[in-house]
N, CA, C and O atoms as a MOPAC input file, in Angstrom:
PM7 MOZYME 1SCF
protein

 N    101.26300 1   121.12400 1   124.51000 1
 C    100.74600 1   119.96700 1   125.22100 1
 C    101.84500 1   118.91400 1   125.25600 1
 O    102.51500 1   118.60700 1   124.27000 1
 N    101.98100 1   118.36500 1   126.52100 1
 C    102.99400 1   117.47700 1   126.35400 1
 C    102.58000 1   115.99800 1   126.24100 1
 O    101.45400 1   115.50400 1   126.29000 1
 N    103.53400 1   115.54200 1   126.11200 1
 C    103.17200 1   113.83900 1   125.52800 1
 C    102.00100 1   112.94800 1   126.29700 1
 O    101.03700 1   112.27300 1   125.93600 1
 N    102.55000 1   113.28100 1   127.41700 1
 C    101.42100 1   112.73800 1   128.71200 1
 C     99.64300 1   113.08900 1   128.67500 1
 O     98.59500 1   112.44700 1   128.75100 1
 N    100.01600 1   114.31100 1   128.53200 1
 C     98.68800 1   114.98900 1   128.05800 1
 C     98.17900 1   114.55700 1   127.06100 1
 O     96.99600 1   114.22400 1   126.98600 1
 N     99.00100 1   114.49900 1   126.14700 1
 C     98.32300 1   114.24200 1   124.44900 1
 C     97.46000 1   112.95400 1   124.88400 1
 O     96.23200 1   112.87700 1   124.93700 1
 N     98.34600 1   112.02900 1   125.16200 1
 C     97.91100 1   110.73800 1   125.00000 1
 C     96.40100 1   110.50500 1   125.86100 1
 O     95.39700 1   109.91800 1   125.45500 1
 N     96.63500 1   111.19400 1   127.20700 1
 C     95.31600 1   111.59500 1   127.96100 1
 C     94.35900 1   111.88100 1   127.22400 1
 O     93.38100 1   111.14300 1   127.09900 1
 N     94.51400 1   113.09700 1   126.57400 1
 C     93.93400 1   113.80100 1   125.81100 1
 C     92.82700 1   112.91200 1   124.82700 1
 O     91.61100 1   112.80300 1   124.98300 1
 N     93.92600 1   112.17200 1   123.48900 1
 C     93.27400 1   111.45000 1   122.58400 1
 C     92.70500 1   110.53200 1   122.96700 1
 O     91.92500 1   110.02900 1   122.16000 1
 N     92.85000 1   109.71300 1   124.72700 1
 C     92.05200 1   108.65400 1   124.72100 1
 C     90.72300 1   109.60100 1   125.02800 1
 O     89.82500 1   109.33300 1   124.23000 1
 N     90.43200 1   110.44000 1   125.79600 1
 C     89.53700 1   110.89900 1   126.08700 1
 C     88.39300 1   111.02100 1   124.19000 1
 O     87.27600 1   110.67900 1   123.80200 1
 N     89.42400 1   111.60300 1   123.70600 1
 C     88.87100 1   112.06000 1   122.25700 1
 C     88.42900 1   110.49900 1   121.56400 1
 O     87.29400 1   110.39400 1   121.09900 1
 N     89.21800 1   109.50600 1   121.52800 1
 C     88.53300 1   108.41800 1   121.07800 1
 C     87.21300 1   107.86200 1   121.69100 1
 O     86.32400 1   107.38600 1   120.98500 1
 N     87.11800 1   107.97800 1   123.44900 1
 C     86.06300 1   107.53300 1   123.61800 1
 C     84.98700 1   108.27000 1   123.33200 1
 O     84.05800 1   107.58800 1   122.90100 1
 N     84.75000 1   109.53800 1   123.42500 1
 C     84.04300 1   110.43600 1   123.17000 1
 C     83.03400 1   110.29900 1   121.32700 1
 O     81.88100 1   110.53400 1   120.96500 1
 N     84.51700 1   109.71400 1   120.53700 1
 C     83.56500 1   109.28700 1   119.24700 1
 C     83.10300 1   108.29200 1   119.22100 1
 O     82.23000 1   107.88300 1   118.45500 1
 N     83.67000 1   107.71600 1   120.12900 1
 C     83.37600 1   105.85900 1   120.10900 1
 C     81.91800 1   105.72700 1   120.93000 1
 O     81.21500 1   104.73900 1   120.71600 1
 N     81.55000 1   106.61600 1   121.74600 1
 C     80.58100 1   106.71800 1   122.62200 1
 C     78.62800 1   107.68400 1   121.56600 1
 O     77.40600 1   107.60100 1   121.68800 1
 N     79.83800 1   108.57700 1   120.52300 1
 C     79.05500 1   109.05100 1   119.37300 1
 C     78.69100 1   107.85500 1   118.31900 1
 O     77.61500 1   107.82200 1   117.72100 1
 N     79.37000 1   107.21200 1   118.21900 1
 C     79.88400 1   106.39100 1   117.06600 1
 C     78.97500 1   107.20900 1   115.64700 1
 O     77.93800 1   106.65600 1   115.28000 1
 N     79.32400 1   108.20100 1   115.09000 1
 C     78.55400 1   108.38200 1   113.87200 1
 C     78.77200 1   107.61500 1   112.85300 1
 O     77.76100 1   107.07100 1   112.40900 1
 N     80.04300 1   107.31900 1   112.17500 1
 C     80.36100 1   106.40700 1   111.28000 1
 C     81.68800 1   106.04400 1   111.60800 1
 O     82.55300 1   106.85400 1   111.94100 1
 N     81.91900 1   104.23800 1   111.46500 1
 C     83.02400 1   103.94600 1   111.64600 1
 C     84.29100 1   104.37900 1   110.83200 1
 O     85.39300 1   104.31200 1   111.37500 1
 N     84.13300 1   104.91500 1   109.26700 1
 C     85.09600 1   105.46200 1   108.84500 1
 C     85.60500 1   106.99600 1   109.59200 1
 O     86.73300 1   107.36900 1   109.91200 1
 N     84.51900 1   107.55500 1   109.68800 1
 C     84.86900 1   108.96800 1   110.33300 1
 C     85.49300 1   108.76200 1   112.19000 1
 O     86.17600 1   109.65800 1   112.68600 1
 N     85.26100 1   107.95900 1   112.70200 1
 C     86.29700 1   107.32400 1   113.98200 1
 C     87.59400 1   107.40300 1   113.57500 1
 O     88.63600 1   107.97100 1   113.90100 1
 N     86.93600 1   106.19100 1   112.26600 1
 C     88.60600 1   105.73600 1   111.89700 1
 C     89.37500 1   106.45800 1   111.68200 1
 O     90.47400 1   106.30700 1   112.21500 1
 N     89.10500 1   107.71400 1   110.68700 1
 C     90.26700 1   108.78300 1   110.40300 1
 C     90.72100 1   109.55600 1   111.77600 1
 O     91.91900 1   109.78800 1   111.93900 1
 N     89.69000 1   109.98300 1   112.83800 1
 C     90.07300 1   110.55000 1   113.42700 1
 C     90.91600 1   109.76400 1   114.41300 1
 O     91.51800 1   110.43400 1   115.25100 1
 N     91.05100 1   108.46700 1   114.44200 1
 C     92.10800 1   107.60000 1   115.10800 1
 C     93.61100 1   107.23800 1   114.09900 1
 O     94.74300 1   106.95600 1   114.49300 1
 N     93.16800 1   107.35600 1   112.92600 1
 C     94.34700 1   107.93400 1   111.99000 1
 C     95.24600 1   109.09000 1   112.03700 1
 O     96.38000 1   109.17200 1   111.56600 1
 N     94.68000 1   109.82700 1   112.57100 1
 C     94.94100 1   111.12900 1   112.93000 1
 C     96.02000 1   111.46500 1   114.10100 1
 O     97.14800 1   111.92700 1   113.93200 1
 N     95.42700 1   111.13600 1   115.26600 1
 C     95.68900 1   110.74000 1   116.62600 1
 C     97.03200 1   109.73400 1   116.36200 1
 O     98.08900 1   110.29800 1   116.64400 1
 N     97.17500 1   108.29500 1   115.85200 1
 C     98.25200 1   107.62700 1   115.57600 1
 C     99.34100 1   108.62000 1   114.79200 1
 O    100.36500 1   108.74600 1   115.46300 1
 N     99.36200 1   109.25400 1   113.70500 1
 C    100.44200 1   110.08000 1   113.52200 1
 C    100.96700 1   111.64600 1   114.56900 1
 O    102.01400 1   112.23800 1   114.83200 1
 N     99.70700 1   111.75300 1   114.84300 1
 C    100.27000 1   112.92000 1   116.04300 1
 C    101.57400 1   112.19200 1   116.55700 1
 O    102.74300 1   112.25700 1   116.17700 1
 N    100.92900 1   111.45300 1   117.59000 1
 C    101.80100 1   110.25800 1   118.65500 1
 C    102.87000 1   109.97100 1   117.65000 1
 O    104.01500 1   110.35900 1   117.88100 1
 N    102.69900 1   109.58100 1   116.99100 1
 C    104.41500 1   109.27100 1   116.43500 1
 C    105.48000 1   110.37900 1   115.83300 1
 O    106.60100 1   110.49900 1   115.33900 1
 N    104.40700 1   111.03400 1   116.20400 1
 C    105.61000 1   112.63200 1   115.48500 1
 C    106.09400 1   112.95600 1   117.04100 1
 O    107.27900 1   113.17100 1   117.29300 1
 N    105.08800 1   112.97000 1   118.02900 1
 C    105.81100 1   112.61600 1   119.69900 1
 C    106.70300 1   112.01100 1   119.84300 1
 O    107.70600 1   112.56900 1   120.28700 1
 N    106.73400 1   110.57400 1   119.52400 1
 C    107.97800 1   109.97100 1   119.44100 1
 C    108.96200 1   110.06000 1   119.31400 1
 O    109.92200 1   109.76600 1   120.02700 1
 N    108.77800 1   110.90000 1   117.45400 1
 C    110.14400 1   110.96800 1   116.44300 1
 C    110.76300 1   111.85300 1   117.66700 1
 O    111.76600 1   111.45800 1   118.26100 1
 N    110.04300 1   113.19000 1   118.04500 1
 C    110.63400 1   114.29400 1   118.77900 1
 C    111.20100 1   113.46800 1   120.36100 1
 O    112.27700 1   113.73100 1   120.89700 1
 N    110.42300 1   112.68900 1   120.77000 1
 C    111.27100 1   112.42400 1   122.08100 1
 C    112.95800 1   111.36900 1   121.57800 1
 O    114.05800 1   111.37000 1   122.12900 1
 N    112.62100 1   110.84200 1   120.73800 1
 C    113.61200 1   110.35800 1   120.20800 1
 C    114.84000 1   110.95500 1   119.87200 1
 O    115.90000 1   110.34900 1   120.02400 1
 N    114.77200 1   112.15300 1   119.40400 1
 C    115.57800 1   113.42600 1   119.24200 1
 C    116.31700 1   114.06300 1   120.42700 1
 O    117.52100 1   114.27300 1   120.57000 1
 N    115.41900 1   114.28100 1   121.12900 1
 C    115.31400 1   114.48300 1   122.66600 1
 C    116.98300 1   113.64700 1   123.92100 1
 O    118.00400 1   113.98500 1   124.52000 1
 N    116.08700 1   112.40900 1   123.58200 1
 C    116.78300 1   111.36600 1   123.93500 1
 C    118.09300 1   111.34600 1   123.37400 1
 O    118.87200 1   111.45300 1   124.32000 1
 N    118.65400 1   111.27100 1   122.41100 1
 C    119.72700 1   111.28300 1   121.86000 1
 C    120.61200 1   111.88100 1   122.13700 1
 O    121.76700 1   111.51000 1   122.35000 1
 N    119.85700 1   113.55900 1   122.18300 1
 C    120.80100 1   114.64500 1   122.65100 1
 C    120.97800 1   115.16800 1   124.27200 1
 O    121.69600 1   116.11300 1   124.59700 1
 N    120.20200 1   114.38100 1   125.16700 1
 C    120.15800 1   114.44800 1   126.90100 1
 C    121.50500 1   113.83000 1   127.68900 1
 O    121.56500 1   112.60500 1   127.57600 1
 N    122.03700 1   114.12200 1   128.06700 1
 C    123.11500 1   113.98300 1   129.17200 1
 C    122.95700 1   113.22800 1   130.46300 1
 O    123.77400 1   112.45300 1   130.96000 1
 N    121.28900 1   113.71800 1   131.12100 1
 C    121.54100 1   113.38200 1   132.18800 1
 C    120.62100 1   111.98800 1   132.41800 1
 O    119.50000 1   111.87500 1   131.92300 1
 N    121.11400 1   111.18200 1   133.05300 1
 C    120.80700 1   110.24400 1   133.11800 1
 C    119.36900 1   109.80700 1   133.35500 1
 O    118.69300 1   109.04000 1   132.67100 1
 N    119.00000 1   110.55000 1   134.62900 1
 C    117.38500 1   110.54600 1   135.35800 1
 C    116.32400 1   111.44600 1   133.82800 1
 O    115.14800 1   111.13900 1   133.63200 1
 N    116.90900 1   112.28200 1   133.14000 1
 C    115.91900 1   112.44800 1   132.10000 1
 C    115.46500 1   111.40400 1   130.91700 1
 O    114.42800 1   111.23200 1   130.27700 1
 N    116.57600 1   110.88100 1   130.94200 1
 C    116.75100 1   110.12100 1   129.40400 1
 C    115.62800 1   108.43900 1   129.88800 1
 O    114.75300 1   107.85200 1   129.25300 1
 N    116.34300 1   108.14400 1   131.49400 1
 C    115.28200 1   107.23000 1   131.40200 1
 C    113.66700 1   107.20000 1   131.90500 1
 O    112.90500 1   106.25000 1   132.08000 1
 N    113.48000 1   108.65700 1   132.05900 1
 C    111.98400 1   109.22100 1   132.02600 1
 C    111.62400 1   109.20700 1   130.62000 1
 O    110.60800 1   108.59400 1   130.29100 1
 N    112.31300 1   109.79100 1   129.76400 1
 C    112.13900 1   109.39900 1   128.29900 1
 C    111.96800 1   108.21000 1   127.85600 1
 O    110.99000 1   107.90900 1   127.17200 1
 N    112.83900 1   107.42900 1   128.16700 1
 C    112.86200 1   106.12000 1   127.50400 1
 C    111.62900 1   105.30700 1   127.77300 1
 O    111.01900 1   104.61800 1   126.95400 1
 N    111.21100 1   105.58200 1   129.69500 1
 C    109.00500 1   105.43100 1   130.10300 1
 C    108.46400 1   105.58700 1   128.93500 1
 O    108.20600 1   104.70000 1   128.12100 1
 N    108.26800 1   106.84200 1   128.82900 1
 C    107.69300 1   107.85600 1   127.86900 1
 C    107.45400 1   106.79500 1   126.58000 1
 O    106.39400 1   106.23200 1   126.30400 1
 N    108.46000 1   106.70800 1   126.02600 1
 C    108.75600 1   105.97500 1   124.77500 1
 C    107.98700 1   104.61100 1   124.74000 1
 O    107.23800 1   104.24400 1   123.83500 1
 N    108.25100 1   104.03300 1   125.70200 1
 C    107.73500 1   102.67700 1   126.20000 1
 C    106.17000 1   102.76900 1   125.92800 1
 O    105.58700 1   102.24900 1   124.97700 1
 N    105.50700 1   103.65800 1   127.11400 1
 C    104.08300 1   104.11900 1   126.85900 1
 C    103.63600 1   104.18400 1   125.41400 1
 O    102.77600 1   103.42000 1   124.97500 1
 N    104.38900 1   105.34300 1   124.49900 1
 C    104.16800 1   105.35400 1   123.41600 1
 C    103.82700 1   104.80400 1   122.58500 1
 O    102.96900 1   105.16600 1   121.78000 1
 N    104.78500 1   103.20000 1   122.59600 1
 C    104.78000 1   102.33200 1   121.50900 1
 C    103.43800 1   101.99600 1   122.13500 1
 O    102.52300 1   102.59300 1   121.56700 1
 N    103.12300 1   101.36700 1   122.94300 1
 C    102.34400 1   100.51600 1   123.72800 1
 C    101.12200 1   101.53000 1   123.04600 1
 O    100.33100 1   100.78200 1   122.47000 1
 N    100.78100 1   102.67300 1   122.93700 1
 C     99.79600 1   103.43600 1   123.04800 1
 C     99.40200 1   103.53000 1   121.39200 1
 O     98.25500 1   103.66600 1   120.96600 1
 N    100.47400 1   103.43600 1   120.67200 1
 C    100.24700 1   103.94900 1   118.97900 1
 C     99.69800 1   102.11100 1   118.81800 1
 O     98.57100 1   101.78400 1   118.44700 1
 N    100.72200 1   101.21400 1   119.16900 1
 C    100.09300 1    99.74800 1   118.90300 1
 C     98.38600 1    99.77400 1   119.15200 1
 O     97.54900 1    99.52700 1   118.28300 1
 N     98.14500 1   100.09800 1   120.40700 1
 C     96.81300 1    99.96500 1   121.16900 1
 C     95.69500 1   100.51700 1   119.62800 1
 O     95.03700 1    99.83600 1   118.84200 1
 N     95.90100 1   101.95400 1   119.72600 1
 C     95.52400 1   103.20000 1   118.08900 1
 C     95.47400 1   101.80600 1   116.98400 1
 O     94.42600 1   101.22000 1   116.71300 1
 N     96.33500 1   101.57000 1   116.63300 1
 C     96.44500 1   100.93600 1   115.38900 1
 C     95.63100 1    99.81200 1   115.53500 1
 O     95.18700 1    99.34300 1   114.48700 1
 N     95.33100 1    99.26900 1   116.57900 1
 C     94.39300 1    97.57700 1   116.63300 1
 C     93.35300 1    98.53300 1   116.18300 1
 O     93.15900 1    98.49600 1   114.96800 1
 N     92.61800 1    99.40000 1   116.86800 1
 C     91.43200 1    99.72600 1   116.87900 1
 C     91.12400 1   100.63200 1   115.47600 1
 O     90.02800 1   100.85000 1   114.96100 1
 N     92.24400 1   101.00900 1   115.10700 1
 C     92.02100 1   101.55200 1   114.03700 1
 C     91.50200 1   100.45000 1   112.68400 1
 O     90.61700 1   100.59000 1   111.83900 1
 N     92.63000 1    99.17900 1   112.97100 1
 C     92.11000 1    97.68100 1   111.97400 1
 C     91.21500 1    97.04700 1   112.41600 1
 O     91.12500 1    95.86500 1   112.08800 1
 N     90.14000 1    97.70400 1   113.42000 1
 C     89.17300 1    96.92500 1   113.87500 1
 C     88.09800 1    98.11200 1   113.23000 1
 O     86.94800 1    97.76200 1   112.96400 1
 N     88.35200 1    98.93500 1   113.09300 1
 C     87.23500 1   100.28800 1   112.74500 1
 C     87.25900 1    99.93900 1   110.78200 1
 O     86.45000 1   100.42500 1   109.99100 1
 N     87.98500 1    99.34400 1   110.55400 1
 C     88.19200 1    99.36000 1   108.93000 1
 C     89.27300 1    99.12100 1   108.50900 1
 O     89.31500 1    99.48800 1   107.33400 1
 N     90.55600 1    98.53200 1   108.95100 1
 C     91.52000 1    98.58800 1   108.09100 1
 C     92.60600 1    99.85500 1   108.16400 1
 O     92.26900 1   100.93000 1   108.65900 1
 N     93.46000 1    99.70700 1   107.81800 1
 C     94.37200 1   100.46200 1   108.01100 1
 C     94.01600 1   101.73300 1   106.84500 1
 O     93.59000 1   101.37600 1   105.74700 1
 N     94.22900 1   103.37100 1   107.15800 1
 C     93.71200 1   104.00200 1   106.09000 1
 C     94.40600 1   105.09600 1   105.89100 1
 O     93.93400 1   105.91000 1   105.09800 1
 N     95.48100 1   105.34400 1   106.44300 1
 C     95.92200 1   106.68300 1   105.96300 1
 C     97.22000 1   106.98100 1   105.64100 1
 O     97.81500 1   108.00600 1   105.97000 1
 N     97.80500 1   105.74300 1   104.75900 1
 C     98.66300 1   105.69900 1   104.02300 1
 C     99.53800 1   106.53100 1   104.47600 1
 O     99.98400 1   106.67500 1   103.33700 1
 N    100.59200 1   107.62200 1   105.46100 1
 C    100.93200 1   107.86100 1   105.92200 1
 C    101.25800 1   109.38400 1   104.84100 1
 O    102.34300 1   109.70000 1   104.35300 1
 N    100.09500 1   110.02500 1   104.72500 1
 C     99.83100 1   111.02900 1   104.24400 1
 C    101.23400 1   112.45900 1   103.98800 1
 O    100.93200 1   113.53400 1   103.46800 1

């Protein structure tokens, strides 16, 4: 799955619990969850980036990246709005 997707993906998956809401801790982890995926996306496009040549890729990457932050920030409010920050970076 690629980054684009993922992120598709997990918003779909957040609203879906958020729309369940069974318990706000059990959201929360699973938005704990979702925030380290995405940043292991990152680390890897970051990698990516470093080692690319051509110009038109790197600044599709660098979008990418942009989105990212914007997207793990977005994760993390809602995650300190669900309870606090919780998963100590396991």
């Amino acid at each position: 799955m690629g980054v684009q997707e993922f992120v598709v993906y997990s918003g779909g998956r957040v609203s879906e619990l958020l729309n369940g809401l069974r318990k706000s801790s059990e959201v929360r982890a699973e938005v704990s969850c979702i925030i380290m995926e995405l940043e292991e996306h990152q680390r890897v496009l970051e990698k990516f980036i470093q080692r690319e040549d051509d110009p038109a890729l790197v600044a599709q990457a660098d979008q990418y990246q942009t989105d990212l932050t914007k997207t793990i920030e977005a994760y993390k409010n809602l995650e300190k709005l669900l309870g606090g920050y919780q998963n100590g970076k396991i």
